[in-house]
Amino acid sequence: MKRMRTLTLVLALAFAVPALAQENKKKIYQGFDGGMMVHTGYLSGVLDPLGYEAKGAPLGIGGAIHIHLGDHFRVGGEGYVSSLSQLGNGSYLQYGWGGLLADWYTVLGRFQPYVGLTLGGGAMTTLLMTQTPAAPWQPVDGSYYHKQAFMAITPFLGCDFILTKAIHLTLKVDYLCALSRGKLLPHGPRIYFGFLFYR
């Protein structure tokens, strides 16, 4: 975890120094924004201990907050929960993750495209039932439960549509690389839609 914090700080500075060098004659702090987003996408991958291939469209929700530094640079944090249903009997994979982010953006009319990277971590909880419960509150044979931590590296890109100076719609695509003990957990692109409030 200490190495992760060090790497996050180094990458944030690598993003920040060139941007701030260009803004040295202007006020650096330019405000902040934050909001909520829902997401879906497509995930796939094999759970090695079981040889089970998980795949499908996750559903989730979360949010982000950004501090604006200069005219084109933001730093902040984000966090999400995402669930992937399996087998049609209540089985699932659930990701909870968050981290520190840095991105670069520009404004083109009413559009504000951006690209960035989030570094952080989280946990994946797996519940797989090979049988369907016969009735509520009855035990189910052949069930597997596991929870594991992971390191998260998440590149992303997106675009805001500027409704007003204070309210933006945002559309974002990311690719969560969830690494646990050197192995990549079920992964794939996610697409996010939500509101951001600017101040």
PDB file of C-alpha atoms in Angstrom:
ATOM      1  CA  MET A   1       0.000   0.000   0.000  1.00  0.00           C
ATOM      2  CA  LYS A   2       2.892   2.368   0.780  1.00  0.00           C
ATOM      3  CA  ARG A   3       4.349   1.721  -2.678  1.00  0.00           C
ATOM      4  CA  MET A   4       0.939   2.437  -4.203  1.00  0.00           C
ATOM      5  CA  ARG A   5       0.697   5.826  -2.478  1.00  0.00           C
ATOM      6  CA  THR A   6       4.228   6.705  -3.607  1.00  0.00           C
ATOM      7  CA  LEU A   7       3.474   5.716  -7.215  1.00  0.00           C
ATOM      8  CA  THR A   8       0.223   7.712  -7.144  1.00  0.00           C
ATOM      9  CA  LEU A   9       2.041  10.821  -5.880  1.00  0.00           C
ATOM     10  CA  VAL A  10       4.790  10.513  -8.491  1.00  0.00           C
ATOM     11  CA  LEU A  11       2.309  10.148 -11.360  1.00  0.00           C
ATOM     12  CA  ALA A  12       0.174  13.022 -10.089  1.00  0.00           C
ATOM     13  CA  LEU A  13       3.252  15.258 -10.009  1.00  0.00           C
ATOM     14  CA  ALA A  14       4.254  14.078 -13.479  1.00  0.00           C
ATOM     15  CA  PHE A  15       0.866  15.268 -14.747  1.00  0.00           C
ATOM     16  CA  ALA A  16       0.850  18.440 -12.678  1.00  0.00           C
ATOM     17  CA  VAL A  17       4.311  19.956 -13.184  1.00  0.00           C
ATOM     18  CA  PRO A  18       4.083  20.566 -16.973  1.00  0.00           C
ATOM     19  CA  ALA A  19       0.554  21.932 -16.666  1.00  0.00           C
ATOM     20  CA  LEU A  20       1.367  24.214 -13.762  1.00  0.00           C
ATOM     21  CA  ALA A  21       4.541  25.476 -15.414  1.00  0.00           C
ATOM     22  CA  GLN A  22       2.381  26.881 -18.215  1.00  0.00           C
ATOM     23  CA  GLU A  23      -0.006  28.459 -15.713  1.00  0.00           C
ATOM     24  CA  ASN A  24       2.579  30.172 -13.504  1.00  0.00           C
ATOM     25  CA  LYS A  25       1.346  33.647 -14.436  1.00  0.00           C
ATOM     26  CA  LYS A  26      -2.265  32.838 -13.624  1.00  0.00           C
ATOM     27  CA  LYS A  27      -4.214  31.842 -10.567  1.00  0.00           C
ATOM     28  CA  ILE A  28      -3.621  28.099 -10.130  1.00  0.00           C
ATOM     29  CA  TYR A  29      -6.781  27.106  -8.205  1.00  0.00           C
ATOM     30  CA  GLN A  30      -9.780  27.480 -10.527  1.00  0.00           C
ATOM     31  CA  GLY A  31     -12.566  25.812  -8.550  1.00  0.00           C
ATOM     32  CA  PHE A  32     -13.893  22.295  -8.290  1.00  0.00           C
ATOM     33  CA  ASP A  33     -16.598  19.937  -9.530  1.00  0.00           C
ATOM     34  CA  GLY A  34     -18.189  16.688  -8.433  1.00  0.00           C
ATOM     35  CA  GLY A  35     -21.124  14.433  -9.083  1.00  0.00           C
ATOM     36  CA  MET A  36     -22.581  10.969  -9.493  1.00  0.00           C
ATOM     37  CA  MET A  37     -22.481   8.491 -12.369  1.00  0.00           C
ATOM     38  CA  VAL A  38     -24.118   5.176 -13.243  1.00  0.00           C
ATOM     39  CA  HIS A  39     -22.307   2.659 -15.419  1.00  0.00           C
ATOM     40  CA  THR A  40     -22.449  -0.580 -17.369  1.00  0.00           C
ATOM     41  CA  GLY A  41     -20.127  -2.223 -19.894  1.00  0.00           C
ATOM     42  CA  TYR A  42     -18.768  -5.710 -20.568  1.00  0.00           C
ATOM     43  CA  LEU A  43     -16.489  -7.781 -18.328  1.00  0.00           C
ATOM     44  CA  SER A  44     -14.925 -11.192 -18.890  1.00  0.00           C
ATOM     45  CA  GLY A  45     -12.227 -13.352 -17.358  1.00  0.00           C
ATOM     46  CA  VAL A  46     -11.516 -16.699 -15.732  1.00  0.00           C
ATOM     47  CA  LEU A  47     -11.621 -17.291 -11.981  1.00  0.00           C
ATOM     48  CA  ASP A  48      -8.563 -19.556 -11.812  1.00  0.00           C
ATOM     49  CA  PRO A  49      -9.340 -21.540  -8.631  1.00  0.00           C
ATOM     50  CA  LEU A  50     -12.657 -22.719 -10.137  1.00  0.00           C
ATOM     51  CA  GLY A  51     -11.836 -22.575 -13.852  1.00  0.00           C
ATOM     52  CA  TYR A  52     -15.041 -20.563 -14.210  1.00  0.00           C
ATOM     53  CA  GLU A  53     -15.353 -17.945 -16.950  1.00  0.00           C
ATOM     54  CA  ALA A  54     -17.240 -14.911 -15.708  1.00  0.00           C
ATOM     55  CA  LYS A  55     -18.703 -12.596 -18.334  1.00  0.00           C
ATOM     56  CA  GLY A  56     -21.520 -10.160 -18.841  1.00  0.00           C
ATOM     57  CA  ALA A  57     -22.684  -6.584 -18.375  1.00  0.00           C
ATOM     58  CA  PRO A  58     -22.120  -5.068 -14.913  1.00  0.00           C
ATOM     59  CA  LEU A  59     -24.293  -2.415 -13.324  1.00  0.00           C
ATOM     60  CA  GLY A  60     -23.004   0.110 -10.842  1.00  0.00           C
ATOM     61  CA  ILE A  61     -22.946   3.589  -9.371  1.00  0.00           C
ATOM     62  CA  GLY A  62     -20.421   5.953  -7.849  1.00  0.00           C
ATOM     63  CA  GLY A  63     -18.967   9.401  -8.129  1.00  0.00           C
ATOM     64  CA  ALA A  64     -15.969  11.650  -8.532  1.00  0.00           C
ATOM     65  CA  ILE A  65     -14.680  15.012  -7.334  1.00  0.00           C
ATOM     66  CA  HIS A  66     -12.089  17.171  -9.125  1.00  0.00           C
ATOM     67  CA  ILE A  67     -10.047  20.202  -8.103  1.00  0.00           C
ATOM     68  CA  HIS A  68      -9.216  22.449 -11.065  1.00  0.00           C
ATOM     69  CA  LEU A  69      -5.594  23.575 -11.325  1.00  0.00           C
ATOM     70  CA  GLY A  70      -4.983  26.080 -14.088  1.00  0.00           C
ATOM     71  CA  ASP A  71      -7.055  26.031 -17.253  1.00  0.00           C
ATOM     72  CA  HIS A  72      -6.615  22.385 -18.290  1.00  0.00           C
ATOM     73  CA  PHE A  73      -5.646  20.171 -15.348  1.00  0.00           C
ATOM     74  CA  ARG A  74      -7.655  18.439 -12.610  1.00  0.00           C
ATOM     75  CA  VAL A  75      -6.801  16.202  -9.664  1.00  0.00           C
ATOM     76  CA  GLY A  76      -9.198  14.450  -7.330  1.00  0.00           C
ATOM     77  CA  GLY A  77     -10.671  11.132  -6.387  1.00  0.00           C
ATOM     78  CA  GLU A  78     -13.401   8.711  -7.397  1.00  0.00           C
ATOM     79  CA  GLY A  79     -15.096   5.578  -6.057  1.00  0.00           C
ATOM     80  CA  TYR A  80     -17.596   3.048  -7.424  1.00  0.00           C
ATOM     81  CA  VAL A  81     -19.451  -0.175  -6.730  1.00  0.00           C
ATOM     82  CA  SER A  82     -20.143  -2.491  -9.675  1.00  0.00           C
ATOM     83  CA  SER A  83     -22.023  -5.828  -9.686  1.00  0.00           C
ATOM     84  CA  LEU A  84     -21.909  -8.548 -12.347  1.00  0.00           C
ATOM     85  CA  SER A  85     -24.745 -11.100 -12.053  1.00  0.00           C
ATOM     86  CA  GLN A  86     -23.965 -14.703 -12.968  1.00  0.00           C
ATOM     87  CA  LEU A  87     -25.801 -17.999 -13.595  1.00  0.00           C
ATOM     88  CA  GLY A  88     -29.267 -16.467 -13.163  1.00  0.00           C
ATOM     89  CA  ASN A  89     -29.608 -17.747  -9.574  1.00  0.00           C
ATOM     90  CA  GLY A  90     -28.332 -14.863  -7.464  1.00  0.00           C
ATOM     91  CA  SER A  91     -24.623 -15.518  -8.028  1.00  0.00           C
ATOM     92  CA  TYR A  92     -22.483 -12.442  -8.579  1.00  0.00           C
ATOM     93  CA  LEU A  93     -19.114 -10.749  -8.734  1.00  0.00           C
ATOM     94  CA  GLN A  94     -19.017  -7.369  -7.013  1.00  0.00           C
ATOM     95  CA  TYR A  95     -16.249  -4.791  -7.304  1.00  0.00           C
ATOM     96  CA  GLY A  96     -15.776  -1.901  -4.925  1.00  0.00           C
ATOM     97  CA  TRP A  97     -12.889   0.399  -5.790  1.00  0.00           C
ATOM     98  CA  GLY A  98     -11.601   3.928  -5.681  1.00  0.00           C
ATOM     99  CA  GLY A  99      -8.481   6.007  -5.947  1.00  0.00           C
ATOM    100  CA  LEU A 100      -6.744   9.257  -6.812  1.00  0.00           C
ATOM    101  CA  LEU A 101      -7.116  10.623 -10.318  1.00  0.00           C
ATOM    102  CA  ALA A 102      -5.499  13.173 -12.579  1.00  0.00           C
ATOM    103  CA  ASP A 103      -6.765  14.305 -15.963  1.00  0.00           C
ATOM    104  CA  TRP A 104      -6.258  16.891 -18.685  1.00  0.00           C
ATOM    105  CA  TYR A 105      -9.200  18.622 -20.354  1.00  0.00           C
ATOM    106  CA  THR A 106     -10.019  21.348 -22.831  1.00  0.00           C
ATOM    107  CA  VAL A 107     -13.182  23.216 -23.800  1.00  0.00           C
ATOM    108  CA  LEU A 108     -14.493  23.202 -27.386  1.00  0.00           C
ATOM    109  CA  GLY A 109     -17.690  25.204 -27.514  1.00  0.00           C
ATOM    110  CA  ARG A 110     -20.172  23.346 -25.312  1.00  0.00           C
ATOM    111  CA  PHE A 111     -18.042  20.197 -25.211  1.00  0.00           C
ATOM    112  CA  GLN A 112     -15.281  19.453 -22.707  1.00  0.00           C
ATOM    113  CA  PRO A 113     -13.257  16.353 -23.649  1.00  0.00           C
ATOM    114  CA  TYR A 114     -10.835  14.882 -21.094  1.00  0.00           C
ATOM    115  CA  VAL A 115      -8.344  12.038 -20.655  1.00  0.00           C
ATOM    116  CA  GLY A 116      -6.723  10.764 -17.474  1.00  0.00           C
ATOM    117  CA  LEU A 117      -5.684   8.002 -15.114  1.00  0.00           C
ATOM    118  CA  THR A 118      -6.860   6.737 -11.717  1.00  0.00           C
ATOM    119  CA  LEU A 119      -4.620   4.796  -9.324  1.00  0.00           C
ATOM    120  CA  GLY A 120      -6.005   3.096  -6.249  1.00  0.00           C
ATOM    121  CA  GLY A 121      -7.400  -0.180  -5.050  1.00  0.00           C
ATOM    122  CA  GLY A 122     -10.436  -2.100  -3.986  1.00  0.00           C
ATOM    123  CA  ALA A 123     -11.904  -5.534  -3.397  1.00  0.00           C
ATOM    124  CA  MET A 124     -13.797  -8.116  -5.451  1.00  0.00           C
ATOM    125  CA  THR A 125     -16.395 -10.289  -3.725  1.00  0.00           C
ATOM    126  CA  THR A 126     -17.444 -13.495  -5.477  1.00  0.00           C
ATOM    127  CA  LEU A 127     -20.486 -15.646  -4.677  1.00  0.00           C
ATOM    128  CA  LEU A 128     -21.121 -18.535  -7.067  1.00  0.00           C
ATOM    129  CA  MET A 129     -23.900 -21.064  -6.494  1.00  0.00           C
ATOM    130  CA  THR A 130     -23.873 -24.106  -8.768  1.00  0.00           C
ATOM    131  CA  GLN A 131     -27.462 -24.870  -7.754  1.00  0.00           C
ATOM    132  CA  THR A 132     -30.562 -22.723  -7.556  1.00  0.00           C
ATOM    133  CA  PRO A 133     -32.017 -22.329  -4.035  1.00  0.00           C
ATOM    134  CA  ALA A 134     -35.100 -24.523  -3.661  1.00  0.00           C
ATOM    135  CA  ALA A 135     -36.783 -22.069  -1.282  1.00  0.00           C
ATOM    136  CA  PRO A 136     -35.928 -18.923   0.687  1.00  0.00           C
ATOM    137  CA  TRP A 137     -33.596 -19.469   3.665  1.00  0.00           C
ATOM    138  CA  GLN A 138     -32.681 -22.987   2.590  1.00  0.00           C
ATOM    139  CA  PRO A 139     -28.999 -24.073   2.409  1.00  0.00           C
ATOM    140  CA  VAL A 140     -27.495 -24.425  -1.061  1.00  0.00           C
ATOM    141  CA  ASP A 141     -24.892 -27.064  -1.865  1.00  0.00           C
ATOM    142  CA  GLY A 142     -21.981 -26.290  -4.169  1.00  0.00           C
ATOM    143  CA  SER A 143     -21.571 -22.624  -3.205  1.00  0.00           C
ATOM    144  CA  TYR A 144     -18.302 -20.687  -3.391  1.00  0.00           C
ATOM    145  CA  TYR A 145     -17.559 -17.408  -1.637  1.00  0.00           C
ATOM    146  CA  HIS A 146     -14.349 -15.408  -1.808  1.00  0.00           C
ATOM    147  CA  LYS A 147     -13.219 -11.816  -1.191  1.00  0.00           C
ATOM    148  CA  GLN A 148      -9.880 -10.486  -2.409  1.00  0.00           C
ATOM    149  CA  ALA A 149      -8.161  -7.123  -2.490  1.00  0.00           C
ATOM    150  CA  PHE A 150      -6.689  -5.686  -5.662  1.00  0.00           C
ATOM    151  CA  MET A 151      -4.642  -2.784  -6.955  1.00  0.00           C
ATOM    152  CA  ALA A 152      -6.510  -0.646  -9.489  1.00  0.00           C
ATOM    153  CA  ILE A 153      -4.979   1.044 -12.538  1.00  0.00           C
ATOM    154  CA  THR A 154      -7.691   2.728 -14.583  1.00  0.00           C
ATOM    155  CA  PRO A 155      -7.115   4.803 -17.730  1.00  0.00           C
ATOM    156  CA  PHE A 156     -10.166   6.766 -18.866  1.00  0.00           C
ATOM    157  CA  LEU A 157     -11.431   9.252 -21.419  1.00  0.00           C
ATOM    158  CA  GLY A 158     -14.667  11.125 -21.728  1.00  0.00           C
ATOM    159  CA  CYS A 159     -16.502  14.286 -22.600  1.00  0.00           C
ATOM    160  CA  ASP A 160     -18.759  16.703 -20.735  1.00  0.00           C
ATOM    161  CA  PHE A 161     -21.654  18.478 -22.370  1.00  0.00           C
ATOM    162  CA  ILE A 162     -21.918  21.921 -20.776  1.00  0.00           C
ATOM    163  CA  LEU A 163     -25.577  22.570 -19.934  1.00  0.00           C
ATOM    164  CA  THR A 164     -24.765  25.649 -17.861  1.00  0.00           C
ATOM    165  CA  LYS A 165     -21.655  27.012 -16.179  1.00  0.00           C
ATOM    166  CA  ALA A 166     -22.657  25.097 -13.041  1.00  0.00           C
ATOM    167  CA  ILE A 167     -24.077  21.840 -14.489  1.00  0.00           C
ATOM    168  CA  HIS A 168     -22.452  19.416 -16.930  1.00  0.00           C
ATOM    169  CA  LEU A 169     -23.583  16.076 -18.327  1.00  0.00           C
ATOM    170  CA  THR A 170     -20.648  13.662 -18.537  1.00  0.00           C
ATOM    171  CA  LEU A 171     -20.020  10.530 -20.605  1.00  0.00           C
ATOM    172  CA  LYS A 172     -16.915   8.494 -19.758  1.00  0.00           C
ATOM    173  CA  VAL A 173     -15.291   5.201 -20.753  1.00  0.00           C
ATOM    174  CA  ASP A 174     -12.678   3.502 -18.583  1.00  0.00           C
ATOM    175  CA  TYR A 175     -10.853   0.181 -18.351  1.00  0.00           C
ATOM    176  CA  LEU A 176     -10.372  -1.052 -14.788  1.00  0.00           C
ATOM    177  CA  CYS A 177      -7.224  -3.185 -14.553  1.00  0.00           C
ATOM    178  CA  ALA A 178      -7.771  -4.964 -11.223  1.00  0.00           C
ATOM    179  CA  LEU A 179      -4.525  -6.733 -10.287  1.00  0.00           C
ATOM    180  CA  SER A 180      -4.443  -9.222  -7.406  1.00  0.00           C
ATOM    181  CA  ARG A 181      -1.227 -11.140  -6.675  1.00  0.00           C
ATOM    182  CA  GLY A 182      -0.019 -10.337 -10.168  1.00  0.00           C
ATOM    183  CA  LYS A 183      -3.143 -11.684 -11.880  1.00  0.00           C
ATOM    184  CA  LEU A 184      -5.712  -9.616 -13.768  1.00  0.00           C
ATOM    185  CA  LEU A 185      -9.225 -10.192 -12.430  1.00  0.00           C
ATOM    186  CA  PRO A 186     -12.231 -10.285 -14.825  1.00  0.00           C
ATOM    187  CA  HIS A 187     -11.968  -7.016 -16.727  1.00  0.00           C
ATOM    188  CA  GLY A 188     -13.296  -4.973 -19.611  1.00  0.00           C
ATOM    189  CA  PRO A 189     -14.533  -1.514 -20.579  1.00  0.00           C
ATOM    190  CA  ARG A 190     -17.157   0.328 -18.592  1.00  0.00           C
ATOM    191  CA  ILE A 191     -19.222   3.266 -19.814  1.00  0.00           C
ATOM    192  CA  TYR A 192     -20.449   5.931 -17.374  1.00  0.00           C
ATOM    193  CA  PHE A 193     -23.147   8.591 -17.573  1.00  0.00           C
ATOM    194  CA  GLY A 194     -23.984  11.218 -15.000  1.00  0.00           C
ATOM    195  CA  PHE A 195     -24.103  14.808 -13.770  1.00  0.00           C
ATOM    196  CA  LEU A 196     -21.260  16.994 -12.535  1.00  0.00           C
ATOM    197  CA  PHE A 197     -21.827  20.198 -10.583  1.00  0.00           C
ATOM    198  CA  TYR A 198     -19.220  22.938 -11.044  1.00  0.00           C
ATOM    199  CA  ARG A 199     -18.284  25.715  -8.672  1.00  0.00           C
TER     200      ARG A 199
END
